[in-house]
Structures are given as structure tokens and as C-alpha cells.
Coordinates of C-alpha atoms and ligand atoms in Angstrom, one line a residue:
M1 CA -3.5 -50.4 14.2
A2 CA -7.1 -50.2 12.8
E3 CA -7.8 -47.9 8.9
S4 CA -9.5 -44.9 11.3
E5 CA -6.3 -45.0 13.5
K6 CA -3.7 -44.2 10.9
A7 CA -4.4 -40.1 10.5
P8 CA -1.7 -37.7 10.2
V9 CA -0.9 -35.6 13.5
A10 CA 0.7 -32.2 12.5
G11 CA 1.3 -29.5 9.5
A12 CA 3.9 -28.2 9.3
N13 CA 4.1 -24.8 12.1
F14 CA 5.8 -22.5 13.7
I15 CA 8.1 -24.8 16.2
H16 CA 8.6 -26.8 12.4
N17 CA 10.1 -24.1 10.9
I18 CA 11.9 -23.4 14.1
I19 CA 13.6 -26.7 14.1
D20 CA 14.2 -27.3 10.8
E21 CA 16.3 -24.4 11.6
D22 CA 18.4 -26.0 14.4
I23 CA 19.4 -29.3 12.6
K24 CA 20.0 -26.9 9.8
K25 CA 23.4 -25.2 12.2
G26 CA 23.7 -28.7 13.4
K27 CA 22.6 -27.5 16.9
N28 CA 22.4 -30.8 19.5
G29 CA 23.7 -33.1 16.7
G30 CA 20.5 -33.1 14.4
R31 CA 18.8 -34.4 17.6
V32 CA 15.5 -34.0 18.1
H33 CA 14.1 -34.4 21.3
T34 CA 10.9 -33.3 23.0
R35 CA 9.0 -34.0 26.6
F36 CA 5.2 -34.3 27.5
P37 CA 4.8 -33.7 31.2
P38 CA 1.7 -33.6 32.7
E39 CA 1.0 -33.1 36.1
P40 CA -0.6 -36.7 37.2
N41 CA -3.4 -34.5 39.4
G42 CA -5.9 -35.6 37.3
Y43 CA -7.4 -36.6 34.2
L44 CA -6.6 -35.6 30.2
H45 CA -8.4 -32.4 28.4
I46 CA -8.6 -32.0 25.1
G47 CA -6.3 -29.4 26.1
H48 CA -3.8 -31.6 26.8
A49 CA -4.7 -33.8 23.4
K50 CA -3.3 -30.7 21.9
S51 CA 0.0 -31.1 23.5
I52 CA 0.0 -34.5 23.3
C53 CA -0.5 -34.9 19.4
L54 CA 2.6 -31.3 19.1
N55 CA 5.0 -33.2 20.8
F56 CA 4.7 -36.4 20.1
G57 CA 3.9 -35.3 15.8
I58 CA 7.4 -34.0 16.2
K59 CA 9.2 -37.2 17.2
E60 CA 7.5 -38.7 13.6
K61 CA 8.0 -35.7 11.9
Y62 CA 11.8 -35.7 12.8
Q63 CA 12.6 -39.5 14.0
G64 CA 13.6 -38.3 17.2
K65 CA 12.2 -38.8 20.5
C66 CA 9.4 -37.8 22.6
N67 CA 8.9 -38.8 26.4
L68 CA 6.3 -38.9 28.8
R69 CA 7.2 -37.1 32.3
F70 CA 4.7 -37.2 35.2
D71 CA 5.8 -33.4 36.4
D72 CA 5.3 -35.2 40.2
T73 CA 6.9 -32.4 42.8
N74 CA 4.0 -32.0 44.7
P75 CA 3.4 -34.5 46.6
V76 CA 0.2 -33.8 47.5
T77 CA -1.8 -33.4 45.5
E78 CA -0.2 -36.7 43.2
D79 CA -2.3 -40.2 42.7
P80 CA -1.2 -43.5 41.0
E81 CA -4.7 -43.6 39.9
F82 CA -4.3 -40.4 37.1
I83 CA -0.4 -42.1 36.9
R84 CA -2.5 -45.0 35.3
A85 CA -4.3 -42.9 33.2
I86 CA -2.3 -40.5 32.3
E87 CA -0.3 -43.4 30.9
E88 CA -4.0 -45.4 28.8
D89 CA -5.0 -42.4 26.9
I90 CA -1.6 -41.4 25.2
Q91 CA -1.7 -44.6 23.9
W92 CA -4.7 -44.5 23.5
L93 CA -4.0 -41.9 20.9
G94 CA -2.2 -43.8 18.8
F95 CA 1.6 -42.5 19.9
A96 CA 4.2 -44.2 22.1
W97 CA 6.6 -42.7 23.8
D98 CA 11.1 -43.4 24.0
N99 CA 11.3 -43.0 28.3
L100 CA 8.4 -43.0 31.0
C101 CA 10.4 -40.6 33.5
H102 CA 9.4 -38.8 36.7
A103 CA 10.5 -35.8 37.3
S104 CA 10.9 -37.0 41.7
H105 CA 13.5 -39.3 40.1
Y106 CA 15.9 -36.5 40.0
F107 CA 15.4 -35.3 43.7
D108 CA 19.2 -36.6 43.8
Q109 CA 20.5 -35.1 41.1
L110 CA 18.3 -31.8 41.7
Y111 CA 19.0 -31.6 45.1
A112 CA 23.5 -31.4 43.5
Y113 CA 22.0 -28.8 41.5
A114 CA 21.2 -26.5 44.4
V115 CA 24.0 -27.4 46.7
Q116 CA 25.6 -25.6 43.5
L117 CA 23.6 -22.4 43.5
I118 CA 24.2 -22.1 47.1
K119 CA 27.9 -23.4 46.4
E120 CA 28.6 -20.4 43.9
G121 CA 26.9 -17.4 45.3
H122 CA 23.1 -18.1 43.6
A123 CA 20.9 -19.0 45.8
Y124 CA 20.0 -19.0 49.9
V125 CA 18.2 -19.8 52.4
D126 CA 15.0 -17.2 53.4
S127 CA 13.8 -17.1 56.7
L128 CA 10.8 -14.7 56.2
T129 CA 8.0 -16.2 56.1
G130 CA 4.9 -16.4 53.5
D131 CA 3.7 -13.7 53.7
E132 CA 6.3 -11.3 54.5
V133 CA 8.0 -13.2 51.3
R134 CA 5.1 -11.8 48.7
E135 CA 5.6 -8.2 50.7
Y136 CA 9.2 -8.2 49.7
R137 CA 8.7 -9.9 46.7
G138 CA 6.9 -6.1 45.3
S139 CA 4.8 -5.9 42.4
H140 CA 4.4 -5.4 38.6
T141 CA 4.2 -1.2 39.9
I142 CA 6.5 -1.6 43.2
P143 CA 10.1 -2.9 43.1
G144 CA 10.6 -5.8 45.2
K145 CA 13.7 -5.1 48.3
N146 CA 15.6 -7.7 49.7
S147 CA 15.3 -10.4 52.3
P148 CA 17.5 -9.9 55.2
Y149 CA 18.9 -13.4 55.0
R150 CA 19.7 -12.4 51.5
D151 CA 23.3 -12.0 52.7
R152 CA 23.8 -15.4 54.6
S153 CA 27.6 -17.1 53.6
A154 CA 27.4 -20.2 52.0
E155 CA 28.8 -22.4 55.1
E156 CA 25.3 -21.1 56.8
N157 CA 23.0 -21.5 53.9
L158 CA 24.4 -25.2 53.1
D159 CA 23.7 -26.1 56.6
L160 CA 20.7 -25.0 56.8
F161 CA 19.8 -26.7 53.8
E162 CA 21.0 -30.1 55.0
R163 CA 19.1 -29.1 57.9
M164 CA 15.8 -28.2 56.2
K165 CA 16.6 -31.8 54.0
A166 CA 17.1 -33.7 57.3
G167 CA 13.8 -32.7 58.4
E168 CA 14.7 -30.5 61.3
F169 CA 11.9 -27.7 60.0
K170 CA 8.7 -27.3 60.2
D171 CA 6.6 -26.8 57.0
G172 CA 6.8 -23.1 55.8
E173 CA 9.7 -21.8 58.5
H174 CA 12.6 -21.5 55.3
V175 CA 12.6 -21.9 51.4
L176 CA 16.0 -22.0 49.4
R177 CA 15.9 -19.4 47.0
A178 CA 17.7 -18.0 44.0
K179 CA 19.3 -15.3 43.9
I180 CA 18.8 -13.0 41.2
D181 CA 17.2 -9.4 41.6
M182 CA 14.7 -8.1 43.4
T183 CA 13.8 -5.3 41.1
S184 CA 13.5 -6.9 38.6
G185 CA 10.7 -6.1 36.1
N186 CA 10.2 -9.5 35.1
M187 CA 8.6 -10.5 38.7
N188 CA 9.6 -14.7 37.8
L189 CA 13.1 -13.7 38.0
R190 CA 12.9 -12.2 42.0
D191 CA 14.3 -14.0 43.9
P192 CA 12.4 -17.0 43.1
L193 CA 11.3 -20.0 44.9
I194 CA 13.7 -23.3 44.4
Y195 CA 12.9 -25.5 47.5
R196 CA 9.9 -25.3 50.5
I197 CA 9.7 -27.8 53.0
R198 CA 6.3 -30.2 52.5
H199 CA 6.2 -33.1 55.1
A200 CA 4.5 -34.6 53.0
H201 CA 4.9 -38.7 51.3
H202 CA 5.5 -39.1 48.2
P203 CA 3.7 -41.8 45.9
V204 CA 7.2 -42.4 44.4
T205 CA 9.7 -41.5 46.5
G206 CA 8.0 -42.5 50.0
D207 CA 8.8 -40.2 52.7
K208 CA 12.3 -40.0 51.5
W209 CA 12.7 -36.1 51.4
C210 CA 10.4 -33.8 53.1
I211 CA 12.1 -30.6 51.2
Y212 CA 10.1 -30.7 47.4
P213 CA 12.2 -28.5 44.5
L214 CA 9.7 -25.5 42.6
Y215 CA 8.0 -25.3 39.1
D216 CA 10.7 -23.7 37.5
F217 CA 13.8 -24.8 38.9
T218 CA 12.9 -28.6 38.0
H219 CA 11.2 -28.2 34.9
G220 CA 14.6 -27.1 32.9
L221 CA 16.8 -29.3 35.0
S222 CA 14.4 -31.7 34.1
D223 CA 14.3 -31.5 30.4
A224 CA 18.1 -31.0 30.3
I225 CA 18.4 -34.2 32.4
E226 CA 17.4 -36.5 29.6
G227 CA 18.3 -34.4 26.9
I228 CA 15.5 -32.8 26.3
T229 CA 16.2 -30.1 22.9
H230 CA 13.1 -29.0 22.3
S231 CA 11.1 -28.0 25.5
I232 CA 7.1 -26.9 24.7
C233 CA 5.2 -25.0 26.7
T234 CA 2.2 -22.6 27.1
L235 CA 2.5 -19.4 26.4
E236 CA 1.8 -18.6 30.4
F237 CA 5.5 -19.3 30.7
E238 CA 6.4 -17.4 28.0
D239 CA 7.9 -15.1 31.0
H240 CA 9.2 -17.7 32.8
R241 CA 12.0 -18.4 30.0
P242 CA 14.1 -15.7 31.8
L243 CA 14.2 -17.8 34.1
Y244 CA 14.2 -21.3 32.5
D245 CA 17.4 -20.1 30.9
W246 CA 18.8 -18.9 34.0
F247 CA 19.2 -21.8 36.2
L248 CA 21.0 -23.1 32.9
E249 CA 23.1 -20.5 32.6
V250 CA 24.2 -20.6 36.2
L251 CA 25.1 -24.1 36.5
K252 CA 26.7 -23.8 32.8
I253 CA 24.8 -27.2 31.7
K254 CA 26.2 -28.1 27.8
N255 CA 23.5 -28.3 25.4
P256 CA 21.0 -26.8 26.8
P257 CA 17.7 -27.4 25.2
Q258 CA 15.0 -24.4 24.8
Q259 CA 12.1 -23.0 25.8
I260 CA 8.8 -22.8 22.7
E261 CA 5.2 -21.6 23.7
F262 CA 2.3 -22.2 22.1
S263 CA -0.9 -21.0 22.5
K264 CA -3.5 -23.7 24.3
L265 CA -7.1 -24.7 23.4
L266 CA -9.5 -22.8 24.1
L267 CA -13.0 -24.5 22.6
N268 CA -15.6 -23.0 23.5
F269 CA -18.4 -23.7 25.5
V270 CA -16.7 -26.3 27.6
V271 CA -14.2 -25.5 30.3
L272 CA -11.3 -27.1 30.3
S273 CA -9.1 -26.7 33.5
K274 CA -8.3 -30.0 35.6
R275 CA -10.3 -27.9 38.8
N276 CA -12.9 -27.3 37.5
L277 CA -13.3 -30.3 36.0
K278 CA -12.5 -32.2 38.6
R279 CA -15.0 -30.0 40.5
M280 CA -17.8 -31.4 37.9
V281 CA -16.6 -34.2 39.0
D282 CA -16.8 -33.8 43.0
E283 CA -20.5 -32.1 42.6
K284 CA -21.7 -34.7 41.1
I285 CA -22.7 -32.7 38.1
V286 CA -22.1 -35.5 35.9
N287 CA -21.2 -39.0 36.2
G288 CA -17.7 -39.5 36.7
W289 CA -14.3 -38.1 35.0
D290 CA -15.4 -40.2 31.5
D291 CA -19.2 -38.9 31.3
P292 CA -19.2 -38.9 28.0
R293 CA -20.4 -35.5 28.5
M294 CA -16.4 -34.2 30.2
P295 CA -14.0 -33.0 28.0
T296 CA -11.2 -35.4 29.4
I297 CA -10.3 -37.8 26.6
R298 CA -11.8 -40.2 28.8
G299 CA -15.1 -38.6 28.8
F300 CA -14.7 -38.3 23.9
R301 CA -13.9 -41.8 24.6
R302 CA -16.5 -43.2 26.2
R303 CA -19.0 -40.6 24.1
G304 CA -17.2 -42.3 20.8
Y305 CA -14.5 -40.0 19.3
T306 CA -12.3 -41.9 17.6
P307 CA -7.9 -41.3 17.9
A308 CA -8.4 -40.5 14.8
S309 CA -11.4 -37.7 15.4
I310 CA -8.8 -36.2 17.8
R311 CA -5.9 -36.6 15.7
N312 CA -7.6 -34.7 13.1
F313 CA -9.4 -31.9 15.1
C314 CA -5.4 -31.3 16.6
S315 CA -3.5 -31.0 12.9
Q316 CA -6.3 -29.1 11.4
I317 CA -6.4 -26.2 14.0
G318 CA -2.8 -26.1 13.9
V319 CA 0.0 -24.5 16.5
S320 CA 0.7 -20.9 16.7
K321 CA 1.2 -18.2 19.4
A322 CA -2.2 -16.1 18.6
Y323 CA -5.6 -16.8 21.3
S324 CA -8.1 -18.2 19.5
V325 CA -11.2 -19.9 20.8
I326 CA -12.5 -23.1 18.3
D327 CA -15.5 -23.5 17.7
Y328 CA -16.9 -27.1 19.5
S329 CA -18.7 -27.9 15.4
L330 CA -15.0 -28.2 14.9
L331 CA -14.0 -31.2 16.8
E332 CA -17.6 -32.5 16.0
E333 CA -17.2 -32.4 12.6
S334 CA -13.4 -34.1 12.8
L335 CA -16.0 -36.6 14.5
R336 CA -18.4 -37.3 11.0
Q337 CA -15.5 -37.4 8.8
D338 CA -13.8 -40.5 10.3
L339 CA -17.6 -42.2 10.8
N340 CA -19.1 -41.2 8.1
D341 CA -15.7 -43.2 6.7
N342 CA -15.7 -45.8 9.0
A343 CA -18.9 -46.7 10.9
A344 CA -21.5 -49.2 9.9
R345 CA -25.0 -48.1 9.9
R346 CA -27.3 -50.0 11.2
M347 CA -31.4 -49.1 12.2
A348 CA -32.7 -48.2 14.9
V349 CA -36.1 -46.4 16.0
L350 CA -35.5 -44.6 18.8
R351 CA -38.9 -43.0 19.8
P352 CA -41.8 -45.9 17.9
L353 CA -45.0 -46.1 16.7
K354 CA -46.6 -48.8 15.8
V355 CA -46.8 -49.4 12.3
T356 CA -49.3 -52.6 10.9
I357 CA -48.9 -53.4 6.9
T358 CA -52.1 -55.4 6.1
N359 CA -51.2 -56.5 3.2
Y360 CA -48.7 -57.9 4.1
D361 CA -47.9 -61.8 6.0
K362 CA -44.6 -63.0 4.6
E363 CA -41.2 -63.2 7.0
E364 CA -38.6 -61.9 4.7
V365 CA -35.3 -62.0 5.4
L366 CA -34.4 -58.3 3.3
K367 CA -30.7 -57.3 3.0
A368 CA -28.4 -54.3 3.1
P369 CA -25.1 -53.6 2.7
S370 CA -23.7 -52.0 5.8
H371 CA -21.6 -49.3 4.6
P372 CA -22.9 -46.8 1.4
S373 CA -19.1 -47.5 -0.6
R374 CA -17.4 -49.7 1.3
P375 CA -19.0 -54.0 0.2
E376 CA -16.1 -55.2 2.0
M377 CA -18.2 -54.5 5.1
G378 CA -20.6 -56.7 3.9
E379 CA -24.6 -57.3 4.7
R380 CA -26.5 -57.6 7.0
D381 CA -29.9 -59.4 7.6
L382 CA -33.4 -57.1 8.0
P383 CA -36.1 -58.8 8.5
M384 CA -39.2 -57.5 7.7
T385 CA -42.8 -58.6 9.1
N386 CA -46.0 -56.8 9.3
T387 CA -45.3 -55.1 12.6
L388 CA -43.0 -52.2 12.2
W389 CA -41.5 -49.6 14.3
I390 CA -40.8 -46.8 12.9
E391 CA -40.0 -42.6 14.2
Q392 CA -43.2 -41.0 15.9
D393 CA -41.2 -37.7 14.2
D394 CA -41.9 -40.1 10.4
F395 CA -45.4 -39.4 10.8
M396 CA -47.7 -36.5 11.1
E397 CA -51.9 -36.3 10.5
E398 CA -52.0 -32.6 9.3
A399 CA -48.9 -32.4 7.6
P400 CA -48.1 -29.5 5.0
K401 CA -47.6 -30.5 1.7
K402 CA -43.7 -30.4 1.3
Y403 CA -43.7 -32.9 3.9
F404 CA -42.6 -36.4 2.3
R405 CA -42.5 -38.5 5.4
L406 CA -45.9 -40.5 6.4
K407 CA -49.1 -38.4 6.6
P408 CA -52.5 -39.9 5.9
G409 CA -53.0 -41.3 2.6
G410 CA -49.8 -40.5 1.7
E411 CA -47.2 -42.7 0.8
V412 CA -42.7 -43.6 2.2
R413 CA -40.1 -45.7 1.1
L414 CA -39.4 -47.5 4.0
R415 CA -36.0 -48.0 2.9
N416 CA -33.8 -51.4 1.9
S417 CA -38.0 -52.2 1.6
Y418 CA -40.8 -51.5 0.7
V419 CA -43.2 -48.4 -0.3
I420 CA -46.3 -48.7 2.1
K421 CA -49.5 -46.2 2.5
C422 CA -50.9 -44.7 5.1
N423 CA -54.6 -46.2 5.5
E424 CA -55.6 -45.8 8.9
V425 CA -55.0 -42.9 12.0
I426 CA -55.6 -45.4 15.3
K427 CA -55.4 -43.6 18.8
N428 CA -55.9 -44.0 22.2
E429 CA -58.3 -42.0 24.6
N430 CA -56.6 -39.1 25.1
G431 CA -56.2 -38.5 21.4
D432 CA -52.5 -39.3 20.8
V433 CA -51.5 -41.4 17.6
I434 CA -50.7 -45.1 18.7
E435 CA -50.5 -46.9 15.9
L436 CA -50.8 -47.3 11.5
K437 CA -52.8 -49.3 9.5
C438 CA -50.7 -49.2 6.2
T439 CA -50.4 -51.9 3.7
A440 CA -47.1 -52.4 1.1
D441 CA -47.0 -52.1 -2.0
L442 CA -44.9 -54.8 -3.3
Q443 CA -44.0 -54.4 -6.8
T444 CA -41.9 -51.8 -5.2
L445 CA -38.6 -53.5 -3.5
G446 CA -35.7 -52.6 -4.7
K447 CA -37.5 -50.6 -7.4
N448 CA -39.2 -47.6 -8.1
P449 CA -43.0 -47.7 -7.6
E450 CA -45.1 -47.2 -10.9
G451 CA -46.2 -44.2 -12.5
R452 CA -45.9 -41.9 -9.5
K453 CA -43.3 -40.4 -7.6
V454 CA -42.1 -41.3 -3.9
K455 CA -40.0 -39.0 -2.4
G456 CA -39.5 -40.1 1.7
I457 CA -37.5 -42.7 3.0
I458 CA -38.2 -43.6 6.7
H459 CA -35.9 -45.9 8.3
W460 CA -37.7 -49.3 10.3
V461 CA -37.5 -52.3 12.3
S462 CA -39.5 -55.3 12.3
A463 CA -41.4 -55.4 15.6
K464 CA -40.7 -58.7 15.9
T465 CA -36.9 -59.4 16.1
A466 CA -35.6 -55.6 17.6
I467 CA -34.0 -55.6 20.0
P468 CA -34.9 -53.2 22.7
M469 CA -32.1 -50.3 24.0
T470 CA -31.5 -47.6 25.7
V471 CA -29.7 -44.4 24.2
R472 CA -28.3 -41.4 25.6
L473 CA -28.2 -37.9 23.6
Y474 CA -26.2 -35.4 24.8
D475 CA -26.2 -32.5 24.6
R476 CA -23.5 -29.5 25.4
L477 CA -23.0 -29.1 29.4
F478 CA -23.2 -25.4 29.2
T479 CA -25.2 -22.5 27.8
D480 CA -22.2 -19.9 27.7
E481 CA -19.7 -20.0 25.0
N482 CA -17.3 -19.8 28.0
P483 CA -18.3 -20.5 31.3
S484 CA -15.0 -20.0 33.4
A485 CA -14.9 -16.0 31.7
H486 CA -18.0 -13.9 33.8
D487 CA -16.6 -12.3 37.1
D488 CA -19.2 -12.0 38.5
K489 CA -20.8 -15.8 38.2
D490 CA -19.5 -19.0 38.9
F491 CA -18.9 -21.2 35.7
T492 CA -22.0 -23.9 37.7
D493 CA -24.5 -21.2 37.4
F494 CA -24.1 -22.4 33.0
L495 CA -24.7 -25.6 33.2
N496 CA -27.5 -26.8 30.5
P497 CA -30.5 -28.3 32.4
N498 CA -30.3 -31.1 28.9
S499 CA -27.5 -32.1 28.6
L500 CA -28.7 -35.5 29.0
E501 CA -32.0 -36.9 27.7
V502 CA -32.5 -40.7 28.2
L503 CA -34.6 -42.9 25.9
Q504 CA -35.3 -46.3 28.0
A505 CA -37.8 -47.9 25.3
C506 CA -35.1 -47.7 22.2
Y507 CA -35.3 -50.6 19.0
G508 CA -32.8 -52.1 17.5
E509 CA -33.1 -53.9 13.8
P510 CA -31.5 -57.3 15.1
S511 CA -27.7 -57.5 13.7
L512 CA -27.4 -54.7 16.4
K513 CA -26.5 -58.0 19.4
D514 CA -23.5 -58.8 18.0
A515 CA -22.5 -54.6 18.9
K516 CA -19.2 -54.5 21.4
V517 CA -18.9 -52.3 23.8
G518 CA -17.5 -48.6 21.9
E519 CA -18.2 -49.6 18.8
S520 CA -19.2 -46.9 16.8
F521 CA -22.3 -46.9 14.1
Q522 CA -24.2 -44.7 12.3
F523 CA -28.1 -45.1 13.0
E524 CA -29.5 -44.1 9.8
R525 CA -30.9 -40.6 9.4
L526 CA -30.2 -40.1 13.4
G527 CA -26.4 -39.9 13.9
Y528 CA -23.1 -42.1 15.2
F529 CA -23.9 -43.7 18.1
C530 CA -21.2 -45.6 20.4
M531 CA -21.7 -49.2 22.4
D532 CA -21.6 -48.0 25.9
P533 CA -19.3 -49.7 29.0
D534 CA -22.7 -49.6 30.7
T535 CA -24.2 -52.2 28.4
H536 CA -25.7 -55.6 31.2
D537 CA -28.3 -58.4 30.4
N538 CA -27.8 -58.0 26.9
Q539 CA -29.8 -54.9 26.9
P540 CA -27.3 -52.1 24.6
L541 CA -26.8 -48.7 26.0
F542 CA -26.3 -46.6 23.0
N543 CA -24.4 -42.7 23.3
R544 CA -24.8 -40.9 20.7
S545 CA -21.0 -39.7 19.9
V546 CA -23.3 -36.2 17.5
T547 CA -25.4 -35.9 14.7
L548 CA -25.1 -36.4 11.2
R549 CA -25.3 -33.0 10.4
D550 CA -24.5 -29.6 13.1
T551 CA -27.7 -29.4 14.6
W552 CA -26.3 -26.8 17.0
K553 CA -26.6 -24.0 15.0
Ligands
ATP601 P1 -4.7 -27.6 33.6 O1 -4.3 -26.3 34.1 O2 -6.1 -28.0 32.8 O3 -4.8 -28.4 35.2 P2 -1.4 -27.7 33.2 O4 -1.5 -27.5 32.1 O5 -2.0 -27.1 34.7 O6 -3.2 -28.3 32.6 P3 -0.1 -29.8 33.2 O7 -0.4 -30.7 33.6 O8 1.0 -29.1 33.7 O9 -1.3 -29.2 32.8 O10 0.0 -30.0 31.5 C1 0.5 -30.6 30.9 C2 0.5 -30.5 29.3 O11 -0.2 -29.8 28.6 C3 2.3 -29.0 29.3 O12 2.8 -28.8 28.8 C4 0.6 -28.2 29.6 O13 1.5 -26.9 28.8 C5 0.0 -28.3 28.4 N1 -1.5 -28.2 28.1 C6 -2.5 -28.2 29.7 N2 -3.5 -27.4 28.5 C7 -3.6 -27.3 27.9 C8 -4.8 -26.3 26.5 N3 -5.4 -26.0 26.7 N4 -3.9 -26.3 25.5 C9 -2.2 -26.7 24.8 N5 -1.4 -27.5 25.7 C10 -2.3 -27.7 27.2
MG602 MG1 -0.2 -27.6 35.6

């Protein structure tokens, strides 16, 4: 692994405390085994990264194990493309699972558990319609009532359940339900559904099954089958825990797994549900799941985020049960820290203005370190000629007194090169500045000028050797802190129209011709940039990953 990829995973949190206690008590023989259980119905996002860092972080901390389990009980929303992408993203983050599991591999075992529940009077086949099931369930204020089918005999239930499995019924004709308590204050305990009929092809089990188990039944039992000790999930599942435990108890599971809930990651200016992310892809609001503006792991990766920056972010935000919205700038700061330490420095000009040095006719090759504090990263060549590009922003014709960049009659240091003075400003017929005629003080290479102070330093490239580049600048996708929290508005009403700006006529120093796709650089004074996979025909394409400072506030 590269230096930047080695980073701590997670500081101590309340879940670690629970595990410490369990180990002390000798629970599960001291074993620690977690799992990350994505539903393969989309790409992973930064919220999933929090869960991945937590679960795999526990494995690393306790020298335990962590499974990757595809929670693939819903045949119609699953796609093998998502499975591959999820595996790749977890590996890219720097984690390795101990077992690769699919809930669908347990369908036979789960069926057997369901049969056991029926035989022991803990489950029944209900033949109410979907609407009737809902109506009978009641609400938070109205107790539910028993289905007229609730007292079917075990034989009749077994017969019906077998025939459900054999495909004798249409979707929705019957369901299998746990027999718990229709008046429970916890809605999840009002005879929850265990199996439903779904005549659908499953990517793993094909056409073997036309009944599929539901989440609450499947999840805890899959944990039990895999020997998971701590089953960590987000807080929405807190009031499912009694049901999670109920299945384990009535089925007399030995060493049952323990469900522990934490609060999910919420980030401002971002939407994080797969459903909404999918809409952005389908409605072409963004250019695919890996669009560098997307909060998906792939989007961040293409944007130039490193695995270490995401892991450090997850470790900084911590894990708790408290509801909190994390500031997006924390994520950006984590990336800056990593790239400041690890990215090579280069010069590039995004909005070029021509400079001619009238007293310089040499062609020298100057040198500059690739990193200010890491000599092992070497030096690069900076050809110096009499025609240069500088940033339009670094010249001002009517400049205030405190303007230390270039102005008529003023001097500025070219980074890693000479001090130059602007003698003449050339304009086109519209009055736009198109060229500056300057002279260089040839005594100032690596030395301060004599008798005066030059405060400003600007970046530049030689026009003769620079390579043309395209640069994409990104801004946040949304203008609202919480775009999906408005009842009267759709999150797409808050799209930032300027979230992408493409600059076609940029120039980079010649060493950038060796840049590789995915490689990150600091373009001095501008920010961090990462080479995009769409680079072709030797015309580099860079994504700005993040600016040098937080410019959002
Ligand atoms: P989404 O609503 O975005 O589809 P999900 O929870 O349905 O998310 P799953 O594939 O079911 O997605 O989730 C896999 C794991 O990731 C679960 O354990 C879930 O709790 C966790 N997870 C999902 N979103 C977040 C989040 N924002 N923060 C922390 N963990 C999350
Ligand atoms: Mg889900």
C-alpha cells in the first residue's frame, strides 16, 4: 500500500466499549465478528463508508473478522453490476472481508427456520389482501386486530406454505407471518411478514424460489448463520431490535448476535439515499454514478479523494447515537491534509494571459522541488523562455495599493524563477488586455532583488513548452444545506446551476505529460487536481478535487 493509504481507522467509540465489556465477560468466547450488509441495489455512498470503516475497523482493532454480506433478498432491485462495484469500492477503501456472503445462499436454511416457526405455532399463513393486512395492523394510536386466518392449524399452514413455495399461488395471494402480538405498542411486533410470494428471477438463485424472505427475518438469522457477534446498523432499526431478538429467541439460537445501532452519517449540501442518487443518474442531472460531484465512493474517487482521506474523515466524525449533520468542509479538509502531505507540486495556468519578456532570449531549464518538504519526491524541470502564460487574475490594470501581484509598472516574482516588471499593457480593439510586455531582473534567480522588496509571487508556464489541458472545476451540487428535507419542494429544486465549469484552454508545465490517470497534484496557488479517466489524445483532463483553502464560507 502507498504511504497515503495507511491511515488509522477509528478512534474508540461506544460500540468499542460494548465489545470491550463483552470480551471481559468472555461472551462468544471472546470472538468478535462483524459484517457489512449492503443491498446490491445501487452504488455505495459516503454514508456506507462510515459503516464500512466502523465494521472493518472493529475487525482490525480486535483482530476479529468482518464479512461482506449482500443482502439480496429482493430479487427485482438487484443487479450483478452493483455487486461488482460494491466489492471494488470496499477494496479501494483499503479493507478486506473474511467471507463473501449472500443472504440468498441461506434461502434453504431460512425456509427450514420458517417451517420450524410454523410447527411450533410461531407463524401462520395469512390470506388477507395487502390492503387488508395494512388495515388490520392498526396504527400508533389504534391497536391492530387479529387476522381471521391467524388460528389456522400447523398442518394447514405447512401445507399452504409448501404450496406457496411450489408456485401454486399468484403474487400477493398469501403471506407467511410471525405470530406475535397485534396489539403491541411496537408496530414491528404486530405479526410481521416473514415470506411473500414473488414470481421473479433472482440473480443468484435463478428461478428456484418464488417466495422470498423479508428483511427483519432474514437479517438476524443470516447474522446467526455466519456467527456474527455484533450486528451494527443505523438507528432506524432500533425499534426493530425486539423483533430481531424475538426470532433468535423462539428459534433457540445459541450465542445469538447482538444488534447495536448508531446514527447514520448526514452531510450538508448532499443527498445520500440511493433512491435519490439513482434519480440523479437516470434524469441525467449528473453524468453517471461516478460523476465527480456525486457523493458515491466512485464519485469521490474520480474527483481525486484518496482512501486515506475518506477513512480519516470517518474516524474524525466518530460514532454515536446522537443525531448530527456533518459539515461538508470537514471532508474537504481531510482531503487537503492528505494531499498536502502527498501530492506533487506542479504549475498550471487555468485562464491564460500572455507575457513577453523583452530582455530575455535564452532558453534555460530551471529546476523546482516536487514537494517543499519531501526531497525524496525529486525535482522537475521548468523550462523558462521569453513567452509565458500567467493567470489573468494575477494582473490588474487599476490595482489598489495592497495588490501585490502584477500591475503596470509593478514587479512580481515568478515562482521558482525571476522577478519581472510590467512595462506595457497591450489590448485588443475591445479593450481587453491580451498581452503584457515585461522585463526580467536577471539577478534575481534564487535571490532577492537588490534594494527593494517584491512581495507577490505568481505561478506561470512557458508558452513554448506548456501542454494544453482541460480542467473541470466543481462546486456543490445543491444550494440548500438539506435539499431533501423540504415537504413542499423536490431536492432537484435546489440544484446549483454552476456545479460544473469546464475550462478548455488551460496550460500545464511540461512534466505533466507523464501524469497518470487518477494521479493527484497540487497546482500551486490553485488547489489539488486529479487526472480524469476521460483524458485522451495526450490532452490531459484534470478534475479540481478541492481548493487550497475553504472558499465556501
Ligand atoms: P440508502 O437509504 O442510501 O439506500 P441503505 O441503508 O438502504 O441506504 P444498504 O445497502 O441497506 O443501504 O446499507 C448497507 C449498510 O450501510 C447498512 O448497514 C446501513 O445501515 C449502512 N448505511 C447506509 N447509509 C448510511 C449512512 N448514511 N451512514 C451510515 N451508515 C449507513
Ligand atoms: Mg436499504
